C-alpha cells in the first residue's frame, strides 16, 4: 500500500479522494507531509475524506507520528498521519444521571 | 472544558502538556488552530501528547473538522481537532492467509 504524499501545493479534494479510496480498500491509510503548508493541506484533506467516508458509514480517526525520511541526502522530519477506523469510545458522554432526584 | 487554542508561535511541548492534561481529566479534548503554521504546531503537539498519554496506558486519536469562528468581526475558518480515546479496530491486519497453498 502506497503512502499518500502531500505537498503544500496539493489540491485538497484530490488528496481527500486518494485517502478515501485507499481507506475503502485497505481499511487503513498513511498520509505523509513535510512542512507547515503540506501538513495544513493534509489536515484539510482529512476533513474532506472523513466526510466522504461517513457517507459509506465509515468513521475514521488519525494518529500523528514523526517520521524521519531522507530527501536528496538530507534527513527531514515528516509528519505521518495514520488513518484508522474510529470506534467511538463514548468520551463525549455527559455526567451519568443515576436518578431524577440528583 | 476549554478549547486549546494553538498559534504558529505556540511552543509544541506546552501545547502537548495542555492536551495531555485536559485529556487525562475529561477523556476528551478540543484543539483549535487557524492558518498553516498553527495547524502544523498543533499536529506536532498531538504527536508529543500521544507519547505522554501512552505512558499512562492511554491511546488517543483525533478527528479534524472545519470550524467557522469570528475574529474582529471577520469570519475565519479554523481547524478543530477533536481528541478522543482510540480503540484499535485491527485495521493493520494483513490479508488473511487461509491456507499455505494460496
Tab-separated table of C-alpha atoms in Angstrom:
chain	number	residue	atom	x	y	z
A	1	UNK	CA	0.000	0.000	0.000
A	2	UNK	CA	1.430	3.354	-1.008
A	3	UNK	CA	1.867	6.226	1.398
A	4	UNK	CA	-0.146	9.248	0.253
A	5	UNK	CA	2.364	12.088	-0.009
A	6	UNK	CA	1.001	15.608	0.347
A	7	UNK	CA	2.700	18.835	-0.725
A	8	UNK	CA	1.773	22.407	0.123
A	9	UNK	CA	0.549	22.739	-3.460
A	10	UNK	CA	-1.563	19.553	-3.418
A	11	UNK	CA	-5.244	20.006	-4.169
A	12	UNK	CA	-7.259	19.213	-1.052
A	13	UNK	CA	-10.036	17.384	-2.891
A	14	UNK	CA	-7.597	15.219	-4.856
A	15	UNK	CA	-5.769	14.187	-1.678
A	16	UNK	CA	-9.090	13.549	0.080
A	17	UNK	CA	-10.210	11.313	-2.767
A	18	UNK	CA	-6.955	9.363	-2.578
A	19	UNK	CA	-7.270	8.897	1.197
A	20	UNK	CA	-10.881	7.732	0.902
A	21	UNK	CA	-10.005	5.357	-1.942
A	22	UNK	CA	-7.073	3.749	-0.125
A	23	UNK	CA	-9.074	3.520	3.093
A	24	UNK	CA	-12.054	1.855	1.401
A	25	UNK	CA	-9.736	-0.834	0.040
A	26	UNK	CA	-7.393	-1.414	2.980
A	27	UNK	CA	-9.303	-0.054	5.991
A	28	UNK	CA	-6.044	1.751	6.678
A	29	UNK	CA	-4.050	4.566	5.074
A	30	UNK	CA	-0.900	6.573	5.684
A	31	UNK	CA	-0.508	10.218	4.749
A	32	UNK	CA	2.872	11.968	4.769
A	33	UNK	CA	3.565	15.702	4.795
A	34	UNK	CA	6.716	17.766	5.229
A	35	UNK	CA	6.468	21.392	6.273
A	36	UNK	CA	3.647	23.549	7.593
A	37	UNK	CA	1.956	24.138	4.231
A	38	UNK	CA	1.855	20.440	3.432
A	39	UNK	CA	0.632	19.472	6.915
A	40	UNK	CA	-2.157	22.049	6.602
A	41	UNK	CA	-3.235	20.657	3.217
A	42	UNK	CA	-3.133	17.132	4.628
A	43	UNK	CA	-5.384	18.043	7.546
A	44	UNK	CA	-7.871	19.837	5.281
A	45	UNK	CA	-7.887	16.766	3.030
A	46	UNK	CA	-8.524	14.589	6.080
A	47	UNK	CA	-11.603	16.663	6.963
A	48	UNK	CA	-12.973	16.069	3.469
A	49	UNK	CA	-12.008	12.376	3.429
A	50	UNK	CA	-13.791	11.939	6.758
A	51	UNK	CA	-16.951	13.360	5.167
A	52	UNK	CA	-16.625	11.178	2.055
A	53	UNK	CA	-16.255	8.019	4.153
A	54	UNK	CA	-19.085	8.988	6.505
A	55	UNK	CA	-21.394	8.649	3.506
A	56	UNK	CA	-20.305	4.988	3.336
A	57	UNK	CA	-20.939	4.579	7.057
A	58	UNK	CA	-17.219	4.530	7.853
A	59	UNK	CA	-15.797	6.606	10.730
A	60	UNK	CA	-12.088	7.391	10.653
A	61	UNK	CA	-9.620	8.915	13.094
A	62	UNK	CA	-5.931	9.779	12.864
A	63	UNK	CA	-2.805	9.129	14.809
A	64	UNK	CA	0.059	11.508	14.024
A	65	UNK	CA	3.703	10.424	14.181
A	66	UNK	CA	7.072	11.894	13.365
A	67	UNK	CA	8.899	10.085	10.598
A	68	UNK	CA	12.497	10.786	9.568
A	69	UNK	CA	12.947	10.486	5.846
A	70	UNK	CA	15.896	11.162	3.563
A	71	UNK	CA	15.462	13.537	0.655
A	72	UNK	CA	18.441	14.354	-1.568
A	73	UNK	CA	20.803	13.030	1.085
A	74	UNK	CA	19.312	15.178	3.853
A	75	UNK	CA	17.251	13.814	6.715
A	76	UNK	CA	13.980	15.658	7.188
A	77	UNK	CA	11.266	15.132	9.733
A	78	UNK	CA	7.947	14.381	8.117
A	79	UNK	CA	4.574	14.152	9.786
A	80	UNK	CA	2.941	10.806	9.140
A	81	UNK	CA	-0.789	10.587	9.739
A	82	UNK	CA	-2.034	7.070	10.312
A	83	UNK	CA	-5.676	6.730	9.291
A	84	UNK	CA	-7.631	4.070	11.155
A	85	UNK	CA	-11.231	3.139	11.684
A	86	UNK	CA	-12.687	5.070	14.590
A	87	UNK	CA	-14.597	3.140	17.203
A	88	UNK	CA	-16.335	5.720	19.382
A	89	UNK	CA	-15.424	5.007	22.975
A	90	UNK	CA	-18.085	7.273	24.389
A	91	UNK	CA	-15.866	10.066	25.721
A	92	UNK	CA	-18.482	12.651	24.793
A	93	UNK	CA	-20.876	11.293	27.394
A	94	UNK	CA	-22.047	13.747	29.951
A	95	UNK	CA	-22.011	13.000	33.662
A	96	UNK	CA	-24.153	9.973	34.493
A	97	UNK	CA	-27.608	10.737	35.823
A	98	UNK	CA	-28.424	7.844	38.138
A	99	UNK	CA	-31.756	9.202	39.282
A	100	UNK	CA	-34.122	12.103	38.536
A	101	UNK	CA	-33.602	13.407	42.073
A	102	UNK	CA	-29.875	14.021	41.657
B	1	UNK	CA	-13.892	22.429	29.226
B	2	UNK	CA	-11.781	24.977	27.377
B	3	UNK	CA	-10.736	24.617	23.768
B	4	UNK	CA	-6.940	24.552	23.500
B	5	UNK	CA	-6.051	27.337	21.057
B	6	UNK	CA	-2.785	26.979	19.173
B	7	UNK	CA	-0.870	29.720	17.347
B	8	UNK	CA	2.012	29.390	14.940
B	9	UNK	CA	4.245	30.697	17.715
B	10	UNK	CA	2.966	28.279	20.377
B	11	UNK	CA	5.583	26.033	21.957
B	12	UNK	CA	4.911	22.447	20.958
B	13	UNK	CA	5.730	20.983	24.375
B	14	UNK	CA	3.481	23.464	26.185
B	15	UNK	CA	0.556	22.682	23.895
B	16	UNK	CA	1.240	18.945	24.238
B	17	UNK	CA	1.189	19.250	28.023
B	18	UNK	CA	-2.118	21.105	27.872
B	19	UNK	CA	-3.667	18.470	25.591
B	20	UNK	CA	-2.466	15.624	27.816
B	21	UNK	CA	-3.709	17.414	30.961
B	22	UNK	CA	-7.171	18.115	29.569
B	23	UNK	CA	-7.422	14.603	28.152
B	24	UNK	CA	-6.448	12.949	31.437
B	25	UNK	CA	-9.248	14.833	33.182
B	26	UNK	CA	-12.025	14.691	30.583
B	27	UNK	CA	-11.036	11.766	28.307
B	28	UNK	CA	-11.697	14.284	25.553
B	29	UNK	CA	-10.075	17.473	24.280
B	30	UNK	CA	-10.514	20.038	21.523
B	31	UNK	CA	-7.649	21.832	19.833
B	32	UNK	CA	-8.173	24.822	17.560
B	33	UNK	CA	-5.741	26.281	15.025
B	34	UNK	CA	-6.037	28.926	12.324
B	35	UNK	CA	-3.547	29.008	9.484
B	36	UNK	CA	-0.874	26.603	8.272
B	37	UNK	CA	1.712	27.490	10.922
B	38	UNK	CA	-0.739	26.963	13.755
B	39	UNK	CA	-2.086	23.703	12.312
B	40	UNK	CA	1.484	22.411	11.976
B	41	UNK	CA	2.253	23.271	15.606
B	42	UNK	CA	-0.990	21.628	16.712
B	43	UNK	CA	-0.169	18.380	14.904
B	44	UNK	CA	3.371	18.313	16.323
B	45	UNK	CA	1.885	18.872	19.780
B	46	UNK	CA	-0.508	15.957	19.201
B	47	UNK	CA	2.432	13.664	18.403
B	48	UNK	CA	4.007	14.597	21.735
B	49	UNK	CA	0.714	14.408	23.658
B	50	UNK	CA	0.145	10.936	22.206
B	51	UNK	CA	3.516	9.876	23.615
B	52	UNK	CA	2.816	11.454	27.023
B	53	UNK	CA	-0.530	9.657	27.312
B	54	UNK	CA	0.888	6.337	26.078
B	55	UNK	CA	2.968	6.321	29.261
B	56	UNK	CA	-0.335	6.317	31.176
B	57	UNK	CA	-1.645	3.492	29.018
B	58	UNK	CA	-3.990	5.831	27.135
B	59	UNK	CA	-4.237	5.711	23.330
B	60	UNK	CA	-5.593	8.760	21.552
B	61	UNK	CA	-6.603	9.606	18.018
B	62	UNK	CA	-8.042	12.770	16.569
B	63	UNK	CA	-10.793	13.769	14.178
B	64	UNK	CA	-10.336	17.050	12.282
B	65	UNK	CA	-13.217	19.395	11.493
B	66	UNK	CA	-13.644	22.813	9.951
B	67	UNK	CA	-14.996	25.407	12.346
B	68	UNK	CA	-16.057	28.925	11.361
B	69	UNK	CA	-15.166	31.437	14.027
B	70	UNK	CA	-15.429	35.205	14.181
B	71	UNK	CA	-12.339	37.246	14.972
B	72	UNK	CA	-12.531	41.041	14.983
B	73	UNK	CA	-15.805	40.900	13.054
B	74	UNK	CA	-14.373	38.663	10.317
B	75	UNK	CA	-15.314	35.029	9.843
B	76	UNK	CA	-12.308	32.743	9.564
B	77	UNK	CA	-12.169	29.012	9.065
B	78	UNK	CA	-10.337	27.283	11.862
B	79	UNK	CA	-9.292	23.666	12.040
B	80	UNK	CA	-10.713	21.956	15.111
B	81	UNK	CA	-9.042	18.734	16.186
B	82	UNK	CA	-11.246	16.529	18.333
B	83	UNK	CA	-9.121	14.279	20.518
B	84	UNK	CA	-10.737	11.015	21.569
B	85	UNK	CA	-9.677	7.733	23.062
B	86	UNK	CA	-8.502	5.358	20.377
B	87	UNK	CA	-9.811	1.836	20.393
B	88	UNK	CA	-7.717	-0.160	17.920
B	89	UNK	CA	-10.051	-1.857	15.473
B	90	UNK	CA	-7.404	-4.092	13.980
B	91	UNK	CA	-7.118	-2.400	10.583
B	92	UNK	CA	-3.402	-3.146	10.411
B	93	UNK	CA	-4.107	-6.827	9.828
B	94	UNK	CA	-2.544	-8.230	6.704
B	95	UNK	CA	-4.540	-10.182	4.143
B	96	UNK	CA	-5.931	-13.401	5.608
B	97	UNK	CA	-3.938	-16.487	4.742
B	98	UNK	CA	-6.469	-19.301	4.692
B	99	UNK	CA	-4.061	-21.957	3.543
B	100	UNK	CA	-0.366	-22.365	2.719
B	101	UNK	CA	-1.304	-23.250	-0.862
B	102	UNK	CA	-2.881	-19.898	-1.646
